[in-house]
mmCIF file of C-alpha atoms in Angstrom:
data_model
loop_
_atom_site.group_PDB
_atom_site.id
_atom_site.type_symbol
_atom_site.label_atom_id
_atom_site.label_comp_id
_atom_site.label_asym_id
_atom_site.label_seq_id
_atom_site.Cartn_x
_atom_site.Cartn_y
_atom_site.Cartn_z
ATOM 1 C CA UNK A 30 56.786 140.010 142.220
ATOM 2 C CA UNK A 31 56.522 139.363 138.856
ATOM 3 C CA UNK A 32 59.728 141.988 138.565
ATOM 4 C CA UNK A 33 61.106 140.057 141.417
ATOM 5 C CA UNK A 34 60.636 137.063 139.692
ATOM 6 C CA UNK A 35 62.612 138.121 136.397
ATOM 7 C CA UNK A 36 65.907 139.519 138.386
ATOM 8 C CA UNK A 37 66.118 136.498 140.070
ATOM 9 C CA UNK A 38 66.327 134.623 136.762
ATOM 10 C CA UNK A 39 69.364 136.975 136.417
ATOM 11 C CA UNK A 40 71.556 137.060 139.045
ATOM 12 C CA UNK A 41 74.341 139.089 137.276
ATOM 13 C CA UNK A 42 71.259 141.876 137.053
ATOM 14 C CA UNK A 43 70.845 142.142 140.522
ATOM 15 C CA UNK A 44 74.417 142.191 141.171
ATOM 16 C CA UNK A 45 75.377 145.432 138.661
ATOM 17 C CA UNK A 46 72.243 147.123 139.931
ATOM 18 C CA UNK A 47 73.812 146.970 143.408
ATOM 19 C CA UNK A 48 77.639 147.938 142.022
ATOM 20 C CA UNK A 49 75.819 150.849 140.484
ATOM 21 C CA UNK A 50 74.494 152.291 142.802
ATOM 22 C CA UNK A 51 77.067 151.557 145.493
ATOM 23 C CA UNK A 52 79.603 153.779 143.461
ATOM 24 C CA UNK A 53 80.161 151.757 140.238
ATOM 25 C CA UNK A 54 77.789 154.915 138.515
ATOM 26 C CA UNK A 55 80.888 157.137 139.074
ATOM 27 C CA UNK A 56 82.470 155.399 135.814
ATOM 28 C CA UNK A 57 79.678 156.241 132.921
ATOM 29 C CA UNK A 58 77.457 158.471 134.912
ATOM 30 C CA UNK A 59 77.333 162.019 133.598
ATOM 31 C CA UNK A 60 79.929 165.261 135.246
ATOM 32 C CA UNK A 61 78.082 168.348 134.229
ATOM 33 C CA UNK A 62 79.879 171.282 133.447
ATOM 34 C CA UNK A 63 77.253 173.682 132.468
ATOM 35 C CA UNK A 64 75.741 176.541 134.450
ATOM 36 C CA UNK A 65 72.357 175.822 132.736
ATOM 37 C CA UNK A 66 72.695 172.232 134.625
ATOM 38 C CA UNK A 67 68.726 172.589 134.639
ATOM 39 C CA UNK A 68 68.928 171.212 131.289
ATOM 40 C CA UNK A 69 70.921 168.264 131.846
ATOM 41 C CA UNK A 70 67.494 165.825 131.888
ATOM 42 C CA UNK A 71 67.124 166.650 127.833
ATOM 43 C CA UNK A 72 70.174 165.054 127.115
ATOM 44 C CA UNK A 73 71.031 161.694 126.776
ATOM 45 C CA UNK A 74 72.611 159.672 129.525
ATOM 46 C CA UNK A 75 75.948 158.936 128.385
ATOM 47 C CA UNK A 76 76.533 162.532 127.236
ATOM 48 C CA UNK A 77 79.744 163.519 129.199
ATOM 49 C CA UNK A 78 81.509 160.556 130.764
ATOM 50 C CA UNK A 79 84.655 161.535 132.783
ATOM 51 C CA UNK A 80 86.348 163.619 129.562
ATOM 52 C CA UNK A 81 88.808 166.847 130.016
ATOM 53 C CA UNK A 82 86.642 169.445 130.724
ATOM 54 C CA UNK A 83 87.241 171.726 127.057
ATOM 55 C CA UNK A 84 85.532 168.168 125.115
ATOM 56 C CA UNK A 85 82.997 167.939 127.676
ATOM 57 C CA UNK A 86 81.885 171.261 127.523
ATOM 58 C CA UNK A 87 81.575 170.831 123.669
ATOM 59 C CA UNK A 88 79.697 167.732 123.561
ATOM 60 C CA UNK A 89 77.146 168.844 126.384
ATOM 61 C CA UNK A 90 76.679 172.059 124.243
ATOM 62 C CA UNK A 91 76.248 170.271 120.828
ATOM 63 C CA UNK A 92 74.026 168.009 122.560
ATOM 64 C CA UNK A 93 71.990 170.830 123.590
ATOM 65 C CA UNK A 94 71.834 172.446 120.388
ATOM 66 C CA UNK A 95 70.593 169.564 118.862
ATOM 67 C CA UNK A 96 68.196 168.555 121.309
ATOM 68 C CA UNK A 97 66.646 172.703 120.234
ATOM 69 C CA UNK A 98 66.690 171.561 116.987
ATOM 70 C CA UNK A 99 65.116 168.591 117.222
ATOM 71 C CA UNK A 100 62.384 169.960 119.456
ATOM 72 C CA UNK A 101 61.329 171.934 116.716
ATOM 73 C CA UNK A 102 61.509 169.728 114.420
ATOM 74 C CA UNK A 103 59.109 167.457 116.438
ATOM 75 C CA UNK A 104 56.318 170.608 117.374
ATOM 76 C CA UNK A 105 53.703 169.321 115.174
ATOM 77 C CA UNK A 106 51.653 172.877 116.845
ATOM 78 C CA UNK A 107 54.739 175.064 114.823
ATOM 79 C CA UNK A 108 53.307 175.799 111.083
ATOM 80 C CA UNK A 109 55.367 175.042 108.463
ATOM 81 C CA UNK A 110 55.757 178.603 106.843
ATOM 82 C CA UNK A 111 57.189 179.100 110.281
ATOM 83 C CA UNK A 112 59.254 175.955 110.999
ATOM 84 C CA UNK A 113 61.120 175.314 107.919
ATOM 85 C CA UNK A 114 62.672 178.781 107.982
ATOM 86 C CA UNK A 115 63.590 178.362 111.527
ATOM 87 C CA UNK A 116 65.203 174.814 110.841
ATOM 88 C CA UNK A 117 67.094 176.203 107.868
ATOM 89 C CA UNK A 118 68.358 179.662 110.304
ATOM 90 C CA UNK A 119 68.575 177.453 113.375
ATOM 91 C CA UNK A 120 72.350 177.376 113.159
ATOM 92 C CA UNK A 121 72.377 181.239 113.216
ATOM 93 C CA UNK A 122 70.728 181.797 116.578
ATOM 94 C CA UNK A 123 74.073 180.201 117.846
ATOM 95 C CA UNK A 124 75.264 183.567 117.597
ATOM 96 C CA UNK A 125 72.434 185.907 118.607
ATOM 97 C CA UNK A 126 72.629 186.518 122.677
ATOM 98 C CA UNK A 127 68.893 187.160 122.825
ATOM 99 C CA UNK A 128 67.236 184.667 120.939
ATOM 100 C CA UNK A 129 64.863 181.819 122.239
ATOM 101 C CA UNK A 130 61.611 180.428 121.380
ATOM 102 C CA UNK A 131 58.469 180.525 123.577
ATOM 103 C CA UNK A 132 55.821 179.416 121.896
ATOM 104 C CA UNK A 133 56.878 175.699 121.545
ATOM 105 C CA UNK A 134 54.138 173.000 123.263
ATOM 106 C CA UNK A 135 56.855 170.235 123.243
ATOM 107 C CA UNK A 136 58.083 168.192 126.151
ATOM 108 C CA UNK A 137 61.851 169.452 125.974
ATOM 109 C CA UNK A 138 60.762 173.204 125.601
ATOM 110 C CA UNK A 139 63.048 174.081 127.951
ATOM 111 C CA UNK A 140 65.536 174.146 125.968
ATOM 112 C CA UNK A 141 64.051 177.059 123.398
ATOM 113 C CA UNK A 142 63.096 179.101 126.244
ATOM 114 C CA UNK A 143 66.426 179.417 127.986
ATOM 115 C CA UNK A 144 67.900 178.700 124.475
ATOM 116 C CA UNK A 145 70.587 182.535 125.733
ATOM 117 C CA UNK A 146 71.899 180.192 128.646
ATOM 118 C CA UNK A 147 72.775 177.850 125.482
ATOM 119 C CA UNK A 148 74.063 179.952 123.048
ATOM 120 C CA UNK A 149 76.354 181.585 125.574
ATOM 121 C CA UNK A 150 77.903 178.740 126.317
ATOM 122 C CA UNK A 151 78.417 177.902 122.559
ATOM 123 C CA UNK A 152 80.125 180.994 122.338
ATOM 124 C CA UNK A 153 82.604 180.707 125.081
ATOM 125 C CA UNK A 154 83.973 177.095 123.117
ATOM 126 C CA UNK A 155 87.238 177.019 121.442
ATOM 127 C CA UNK A 156 86.406 178.011 117.677
ATOM 128 C CA UNK A 157 87.500 174.669 116.511
ATOM 129 C CA UNK A 158 84.436 173.198 118.510
ATOM 130 C CA UNK A 159 82.635 176.153 117.537
ATOM 131 C CA UNK A 160 82.878 175.842 113.707
ATOM 132 C CA UNK A 161 81.999 172.005 114.241
ATOM 133 C CA UNK A 162 79.128 172.520 116.050
ATOM 134 C CA UNK A 163 77.649 175.305 113.740
ATOM 135 C CA UNK A 164 78.488 172.828 110.789
ATOM 136 C CA UNK A 165 76.412 170.321 111.535
ATOM 137 C CA UNK A 166 73.644 172.287 113.213
ATOM 138 C CA UNK A 167 73.269 173.861 109.809
ATOM 139 C CA UNK A 168 73.409 170.491 107.888
ATOM 140 C CA UNK A 169 70.929 168.926 110.112
ATOM 141 C CA UNK A 170 68.033 171.965 109.852
ATOM 142 C CA UNK A 171 68.129 171.582 106.253
ATOM 143 C CA UNK A 172 67.975 167.925 105.945
ATOM 144 C CA UNK A 173 65.051 167.762 108.455
ATOM 145 C CA UNK A 174 63.437 170.708 106.575
ATOM 146 C CA UNK A 175 63.415 168.246 103.550
ATOM 147 C CA UNK A 176 61.564 165.791 105.003
ATOM 148 C CA UNK A 177 59.105 167.820 106.671
ATOM 149 C CA UNK A 178 57.014 167.449 103.753
ATOM 150 C CA UNK A 179 58.132 164.346 102.202
ATOM 151 C CA UNK A 180 57.785 160.891 103.654
ATOM 152 C CA UNK A 181 60.381 158.273 103.663
ATOM 153 C CA UNK A 182 59.704 156.208 100.677
ATOM 154 C CA UNK A 183 62.722 154.128 99.722
ATOM 155 C CA UNK A 184 65.531 152.257 101.739
ATOM 156 C CA UNK A 185 67.799 154.905 100.220
ATOM 157 C CA UNK A 186 65.410 157.517 101.266
ATOM 158 C CA UNK A 187 65.438 156.073 105.064
ATOM 159 C CA UNK A 188 69.199 156.263 105.032
ATOM 160 C CA UNK A 189 69.135 159.610 104.340
ATOM 161 C CA UNK A 190 66.622 160.877 106.806
ATOM 162 C CA UNK A 191 68.526 158.909 109.250
ATOM 163 C CA UNK A 192 71.855 160.754 108.078
ATOM 164 C CA UNK A 193 70.090 163.868 108.849
ATOM 165 C CA UNK A 194 68.785 163.428 112.317
ATOM 166 C CA UNK A 195 71.739 160.979 114.066
ATOM 167 C CA UNK A 196 74.351 159.991 111.323
ATOM 168 C CA UNK A 197 75.500 163.694 111.200
ATOM 169 C CA UNK A 198 75.688 163.398 115.256
ATOM 170 C CA UNK A 199 77.991 160.658 114.847
ATOM 171 C CA UNK A 200 80.099 162.798 112.364
ATOM 172 C CA UNK A 201 80.072 165.593 114.291
ATOM 173 C CA UNK A 202 81.142 164.040 117.473
ATOM 174 C CA UNK A 203 83.509 162.192 115.475
ATOM 175 C CA UNK A 204 85.016 165.669 114.152
ATOM 176 C CA UNK A 205 85.285 167.019 118.091
ATOM 177 C CA UNK A 206 86.823 163.970 119.243
ATOM 178 C CA UNK A 207 89.560 164.357 116.936
ATOM 179 C CA UNK A 208 89.516 167.713 117.174
ATOM 180 C CA UNK A 209 90.479 168.021 120.918
ATOM 181 C CA UNK A 210 93.469 165.821 119.817
ATOM 182 C CA UNK A 211 92.138 162.549 121.946
ATOM 183 C CA UNK A 212 91.736 160.680 118.666
ATOM 184 C CA UNK A 213 93.580 160.639 115.462
ATOM 185 C CA UNK A 214 92.308 162.502 112.696
ATOM 186 C CA UNK A 215 90.550 159.843 110.773
ATOM 187 C CA UNK A 216 88.555 158.860 113.512
ATOM 188 C CA UNK A 217 86.782 162.358 112.481
ATOM 189 C CA UNK A 218 87.866 162.132 108.756
ATOM 190 C CA UNK A 219 86.436 159.051 108.060
ATOM 191 C CA UNK A 220 82.655 160.376 107.880
ATOM 192 C CA UNK A 221 81.218 156.727 106.240
ATOM 193 C CA UNK A 222 82.275 154.722 109.653
ATOM 194 C CA UNK A 223 80.749 157.770 111.398
ATOM 195 C CA UNK A 224 77.699 157.964 109.728
ATOM 196 C CA UNK A 225 77.313 154.319 110.373
ATOM 197 C CA UNK A 226 77.484 154.833 114.141
ATOM 198 C CA UNK A 227 74.448 157.153 114.161
ATOM 199 C CA UNK A 228 72.377 155.018 111.353
ATOM 200 C CA UNK A 229 72.025 152.167 113.908
ATOM 201 C CA UNK A 230 71.107 153.774 116.966
ATOM 202 C CA UNK A 231 68.590 155.926 114.508
ATOM 203 C CA UNK A 232 67.055 152.822 112.514
ATOM 204 C CA UNK A 233 66.927 151.153 116.063
ATOM 205 C CA UNK A 234 65.064 153.504 118.204
ATOM 206 C CA UNK A 235 62.767 153.929 114.785
ATOM 207 C CA UNK A 236 62.047 150.431 114.689
ATOM 208 C CA UNK A 237 61.283 149.976 118.278
ATOM 209 C CA UNK A 238 58.978 152.824 118.544
ATOM 210 C CA UNK A 239 56.484 151.954 115.585
ATOM 211 C CA UNK A 240 53.771 152.050 117.849
ATOM 212 C CA UNK A 241 54.301 155.370 119.854
ATOM 213 C CA UNK A 242 55.170 156.909 116.479
ATOM 214 C CA UNK A 243 52.225 155.737 114.993
ATOM 215 C CA UNK A 244 49.597 157.395 118.083
ATOM 216 C CA UNK A 245 51.608 160.569 117.467
ATOM 217 C CA UNK A 246 50.874 160.599 113.605
ATOM 218 C CA UNK A 247 54.826 159.842 112.739
ATOM 219 C CA UNK A 248 55.790 157.646 109.892
ATOM 220 C CA UNK A 249 59.422 156.851 109.902
ATOM 221 C CA UNK A 250 59.453 153.245 108.224
ATOM 222 C CA UNK A 251 60.102 153.373 104.567
ATOM 223 C CA UNK A 252 57.251 152.739 102.667
ATOM 224 C CA UNK A 253 59.553 150.309 100.041
ATOM 225 C CA UNK A 254 60.149 147.887 102.841
ATOM 226 C CA UNK A 255 55.932 147.995 104.795
ATOM 227 C CA UNK A 256 54.356 148.362 101.384
ATOM 228 C CA UNK A 257 55.266 144.757 100.756
ATOM 229 C CA UNK A 258 53.182 143.738 103.898
ATOM 230 C CA UNK A 259 50.189 145.778 104.215
ATOM 231 C CA UNK A 260 48.424 148.635 102.145
ATOM 232 C CA UNK A 261 48.866 151.177 104.888
ATOM 233 C CA UNK A 262 51.944 151.503 107.615
ATOM 234 C CA UNK A 263 49.030 151.535 110.215
ATOM 235 C CA UNK A 264 47.292 148.250 109.159
ATOM 236 C CA UNK A 265 50.622 146.375 110.392
ATOM 237 C CA UNK A 266 49.063 147.306 114.024
ATOM 238 C CA UNK A 267 45.616 145.050 113.522
ATOM 239 C CA UNK A 268 45.734 141.599 115.007
ATOM 240 C CA UNK A 269 44.812 140.145 111.506
ATOM 241 C CA UNK A 270 48.056 141.226 110.090
ATOM 242 C CA UNK A 271 50.416 140.249 112.852
ATOM 243 C CA UNK A 272 52.700 137.851 111.088
ATOM 244 C CA UNK A 273 52.987 139.758 107.901
ATOM 245 C CA UNK A 274 54.010 142.780 110.796
ATOM 246 C CA UNK A 275 56.587 140.635 112.219
ATOM 247 C CA UNK A 276 58.018 139.984 108.929
ATOM 248 C CA UNK A 277 58.257 143.840 108.062
ATOM 249 C CA UNK A 278 60.001 144.221 111.148
ATOM 250 C CA UNK A 279 62.346 141.185 110.782
ATOM 251 C CA UNK A 280 63.191 143.240 107.476
ATOM 252 C CA UNK A 281 64.217 146.241 108.924
ATOM 253 C CA UNK A 282 65.926 144.542 111.659
ATOM 254 C CA UNK A 283 68.097 142.757 108.956
ATOM 255 C CA UNK A 284 68.907 146.300 107.390
ATOM 256 C CA UNK A 285 69.486 147.560 110.544
ATOM 257 C CA UNK A 286 72.180 145.086 111.556
ATOM 258 C CA UNK A 287 74.307 145.928 108.188
ATOM 259 C CA UNK A 288 75.860 148.795 110.276
ATOM 260 C CA UNK A 289 77.065 146.397 113.017
ATOM 261 C CA UNK A 290 80.607 146.071 110.984
ATOM 262 C CA UNK A 291 80.840 149.417 110.809
ATOM 263 C CA UNK A 292 80.574 150.039 114.390
ATOM 264 C CA UNK A 293 83.130 147.472 115.219
ATOM 265 C CA UNK A 294 85.745 149.009 112.451
ATOM 266 C CA UNK A 295 85.205 152.560 114.401
ATOM 267 C CA UNK A 296 85.335 151.453 117.921
ATOM 268 C CA UNK A 297 88.268 149.328 117.229
ATOM 269 C CA UNK A 298 90.070 152.956 116.511
ATOM 270 C CA UNK A 299 89.541 154.212 119.473
ATOM 271 C CA UNK A 300 92.222 155.152 122.417
ATOM 272 C CA UNK A 301 90.851 157.590 124.690
ATOM 273 C CA UNK A 302 89.066 155.056 127.191
ATOM 274 C CA UNK A 303 86.345 157.711 128.166
ATOM 275 C CA UNK A 304 85.734 158.536 124.413
ATOM 276 C CA UNK A 305 85.379 154.471 123.702
ATOM 277 C CA UNK A 306 82.805 154.290 126.811
ATOM 278 C CA UNK A 307 81.069 157.240 125.370
ATOM 279 C CA UNK A 308 80.548 155.955 121.950
ATOM 280 C CA UNK A 309 80.085 151.797 123.306
ATOM 281 C CA UNK A 310 77.468 152.430 125.669
ATOM 282 C CA UNK A 311 74.669 153.189 122.833
ATOM 283 C CA UNK A 312 75.681 150.854 120.294
ATOM 284 C CA UNK A 313 75.721 148.059 122.814
ATOM 285 C CA UNK A 314 72.480 149.400 123.669
ATOM 286 C CA UNK A 315 71.079 149.146 120.148
ATOM 287 C CA UNK A 316 72.328 145.417 119.718
ATOM 288 C CA UNK A 317 70.077 144.156 122.950
ATOM 289 C CA UNK A 318 67.175 145.933 121.858
ATOM 290 C CA UNK A 319 67.241 144.635 118.164
ATOM 291 C CA UNK A 320 67.612 141.255 120.036
ATOM 292 C CA UNK A 321 64.470 141.784 121.820
ATOM 293 C CA UNK A 322 62.345 143.320 119.105
ATOM 294 C CA UNK A 323 63.447 140.355 116.837
ATOM 295 C CA UNK A 324 60.115 138.507 115.571
ATOM 296 C CA UNK A 325 58.893 140.220 118.592
ATOM 297 C CA UNK A 326 54.909 140.749 118.136
ATOM 298 C CA UNK A 327 54.857 142.346 121.626
ATOM 299 C CA UNK A 328 56.663 145.432 118.988
ATOM 300 C CA UNK A 329 52.852 146.247 117.503
ATOM 301 C CA UNK A 330 50.943 145.705 120.857
ATOM 302 C CA UNK A 331 52.947 148.053 122.983
ATOM 303 C CA UNK A 332 56.621 148.979 124.303
ATOM 304 C CA UNK A 333 59.649 146.538 123.989
ATOM 305 C CA UNK A 334 62.164 147.378 126.603
ATOM 306 C CA UNK A 335 65.719 145.359 127.573
ATOM 307 C CA UNK A 336 65.340 144.914 131.386
ATOM 308 C CA UNK A 337 67.029 148.160 133.340
ATOM 309 C CA UNK A 338 69.583 145.486 134.826
ATOM 310 C CA UNK A 339 70.491 144.104 131.456
ATOM 311 C CA UNK A 340 70.636 148.048 131.028
ATOM 312 C CA UNK A 341 73.668 148.522 133.707
ATOM 313 C CA UNK A 342 75.173 145.226 132.984
ATOM 314 C CA UNK A 343 75.809 146.593 129.671
ATOM 315 C CA UNK A 344 76.902 149.948 130.808
ATOM 316 C CA UNK A 345 79.720 148.341 132.855
ATOM 317 C CA UNK A 346 80.814 145.672 130.978
ATOM 318 C CA UNK A 347 80.954 147.622 127.497
ATOM 319 C CA UNK A 348 84.954 149.416 128.218
ATOM 320 C CA UNK A 349 86.938 147.920 125.806
ATOM 321 C CA UNK A 350 86.338 146.533 122.141
ATOM 322 C CA UNK A 351 86.819 142.834 122.937
ATOM 323 C CA UNK A 352 84.030 143.253 125.428
ATOM 324 C CA UNK A 353 81.907 145.342 122.633
ATOM 325 C CA UNK A 354 82.858 142.288 120.199
ATOM 326 C CA UNK A 355 81.686 139.861 122.558
ATOM 327 C CA UNK A 356 78.128 141.562 123.597
ATOM 328 C CA UNK A 357 77.482 141.934 119.959
ATOM 329 C CA UNK A 358 78.437 138.323 119.144
ATOM 330 C CA UNK A 359 75.984 137.164 122.083
ATOM 331 C CA UNK A 360 72.992 139.199 120.620
ATOM 332 C CA UNK A 361 73.700 138.575 117.301
ATOM 333 C CA UNK A 362 73.476 134.821 118.237
ATOM 334 C CA UNK A 363 70.349 135.351 120.083
ATOM 335 C CA UNK A 364 68.596 136.861 116.602
ATOM 336 C CA UNK A 365 70.208 133.881 114.623
ATOM 337 C CA UNK A 366 68.803 131.589 117.083
ATOM 338 C CA UNK A 367 65.192 133.411 116.138
ATOM 339 C CA UNK A 368 64.892 133.304 112.451
ATOM 340 C CA UNK A 369 61.675 131.265 111.189
ATOM 341 C CA UNK A 370 62.552 129.078 108.477
ATOM 342 C CA UNK A 371 59.739 130.569 106.902
ATOM 343 C CA UNK A 372 60.873 134.220 106.741
ATOM 344 C CA UNK A 373 61.385 135.869 103.548
ATOM 345 C CA UNK A 374 64.407 138.068 105.041
ATOM 346 C CA UNK A 375 65.634 134.562 106.603
ATOM 347 C CA UNK A 376 68.604 134.369 104.034
ATOM 348 C CA UNK A 377 69.850 137.868 104.586
ATOM 349 C CA UNK A 378 69.646 137.827 107.747
ATOM 350 C CA UNK A 379 71.667 134.722 108.513
ATOM 351 C CA UNK A 380 74.382 136.385 105.864
ATOM 352 C CA UNK A 381 74.641 139.384 107.841
ATOM 353 C CA UNK A 382 75.268 137.504 111.377
ATOM 354 C CA UNK A 383 77.847 135.912 109.523
ATOM 355 C CA UNK A 384 79.863 139.038 108.541
ATOM 356 C CA UNK A 385 79.293 140.138 112.239
ATOM 357 C CA UNK A 386 80.168 136.900 113.554
ATOM 358 C CA UNK A 387 83.453 136.988 111.343
ATOM 359 C CA UNK A 388 84.435 140.525 113.191
ATOM 360 C CA UNK A 389 83.058 139.614 116.905
ATOM 361 C CA UNK A 390 84.044 135.638 116.395
ATOM 362 C CA UNK A 391 86.035 135.561 120.244
ATOM 363 C CA UNK A 392 89.684 133.927 119.765
ATOM 364 C CA UNK A 393 88.709 130.778 122.685
ATOM 365 C CA UNK A 394 85.187 128.834 122.903
ATOM 366 C CA UNK A 395 82.504 131.115 123.583
ATOM 367 C CA UNK A 396 81.591 131.401 127.470
ATOM 368 C CA UNK A 397 79.461 133.584 129.918
ATOM 369 C CA UNK A 398 80.921 136.872 130.264
ATOM 370 C CA UNK A 399 79.738 136.058 133.877
ATOM 371 C CA UNK A 400 80.946 133.419 136.115
ATOM 372 C CA UNK A 401 78.981 133.037 139.436
ATOM 373 C CA UNK A 402 79.452 130.247 142.014
ATOM 374 C CA UNK A 403 76.182 128.589 143.291
ATOM 375 C CA UNK A 404 77.030 129.885 146.778
ATOM 376 C CA UNK A 405 77.151 133.058 145.220
ATOM 377 C CA UNK A 406 73.836 132.619 143.262
ATOM 378 C CA UNK A 407 72.262 131.826 146.358
ATOM 379 C CA UNK A 408 73.605 134.569 148.703
ATOM 380 C CA UNK A 409 72.198 136.804 145.589
ATOM 381 C CA UNK A 410 69.043 135.877 146.157
ATOM 382 C CA UNK A 411 68.899 135.972 149.399
ATOM 383 C CA UNK A 412 70.133 139.615 149.420
ATOM 384 C CA UNK A 413 67.253 140.395 146.752
ATOM 385 C CA UNK A 414 64.939 139.392 148.601
ATOM 386 C CA UNK A 415 65.617 141.727 151.567
ATOM 387 C CA UNK A 416 66.745 144.441 149.435
ATOM 388 C CA UNK A 417 63.652 144.720 147.586
ATOM 389 C CA UNK A 418 62.302 147.325 149.284
ATOM 390 C CA UNK A 419 65.595 149.181 149.241
ATOM 391 C CA UNK A 420 65.966 148.450 145.345
ATOM 392 C CA UNK A 421 62.511 149.655 144.198
ATOM 393 C CA UNK A 422 63.723 153.201 146.204
ATOM 394 C CA UNK A 423 66.395 153.651 143.733
ATOM 395 C CA UNK A 424 67.139 157.269 143.762
ATOM 396 C CA UNK A 425 65.046 159.223 140.572
ATOM 397 C CA UNK A 426 68.154 160.195 139.205
ATOM 398 C CA UNK A 427 69.459 156.630 139.097
ATOM 399 C CA UNK A 428 66.435 155.770 137.799
ATOM 400 C CA UNK A 429 65.734 158.399 134.759
ATOM 401 C CA UNK A 430 69.536 157.728 134.139
ATOM 402 C CA UNK A 431 69.266 153.960 133.229
ATOM 403 C CA UNK A 432 65.570 154.801 131.090
ATOM 404 C CA UNK A 433 67.376 156.994 128.797
ATOM 405 C CA UNK A 434 69.528 154.677 127.881
ATOM 406 C CA UNK A 435 66.822 152.706 126.703
ATOM 407 C CA UNK A 436 65.318 155.833 124.637
#
């Protein structure tokens, strides 16, 4: 009933969940081209919107290859003397038809066990796509190996780590978009903007996943920042340190927000609708997540997630640059309203929000992106009550799809 009350407070969520279920999902749900369709669950939900077949294949394979590489990096049961050479040489496995790895204990180990299927699909791609994927895979493997034996100390190193694990993904995707000729060459050539696309997503995940990473023995918050608030990163989770922990959290969110202007510039260059949707959806999910996390003690106590109905609304709204700007404006305004006057990062947060406002300020007075009449709201609430059982049993595929967007 608590969840129902939350939904009744957001009737647009109910409407969009129903619209999504009744057919709206077709605009954003993946259309899987692979023989290895059983591997789909390892790939993020925005992976394959309705794109031309050759690009869809390339993007799909790109993500599966990087998921396999990431699975090796994440597997704490693989010794460093085995893992480091594997990361350095992983790009070469793409050209070895029989290579696979059967010893992983990670949840996504299937991408390693069935790697011959993935590498076969890779070798069926056009050479221009193969070259991009192989090059990014090589650079990422080397970067991952570098950070296996050292922690993220400075903010510069935080940027460097995020570049290796996510910025390179943005660069690789941008090169694929340009290689397909759906987008202009500048999209693939401007690596700074493409890198920011990846950094914004990766920093959001790192910030949100503080507690999960602590429980699994991983540390990605930069020492240069957290050491100003605690002696050990794990100390931030202690109840007596919660005020300092939230101040540290706010400083890192402020750091991440500096990428938003680059994100908006990048998205404004895209011409193809399916490419735009593909790129915009995760970015609006990220800004919504940062808004939910900002000044929120719950980050150190559990999991902070945006509502599923909210996620669906974002997916269905983020279809053009003006809509994305409005979404960004909405969430940075939410953050602005929550800035404590005593927060050490207060001025920096206000400054970066001012720069985002300058790029996303609506040309007309800001209004809600949703308009519902009182009669419609009443009908929506009645429909919600009558349909509660139905909504609680929405198909597993749709549930997994939306959950993936929160990761």
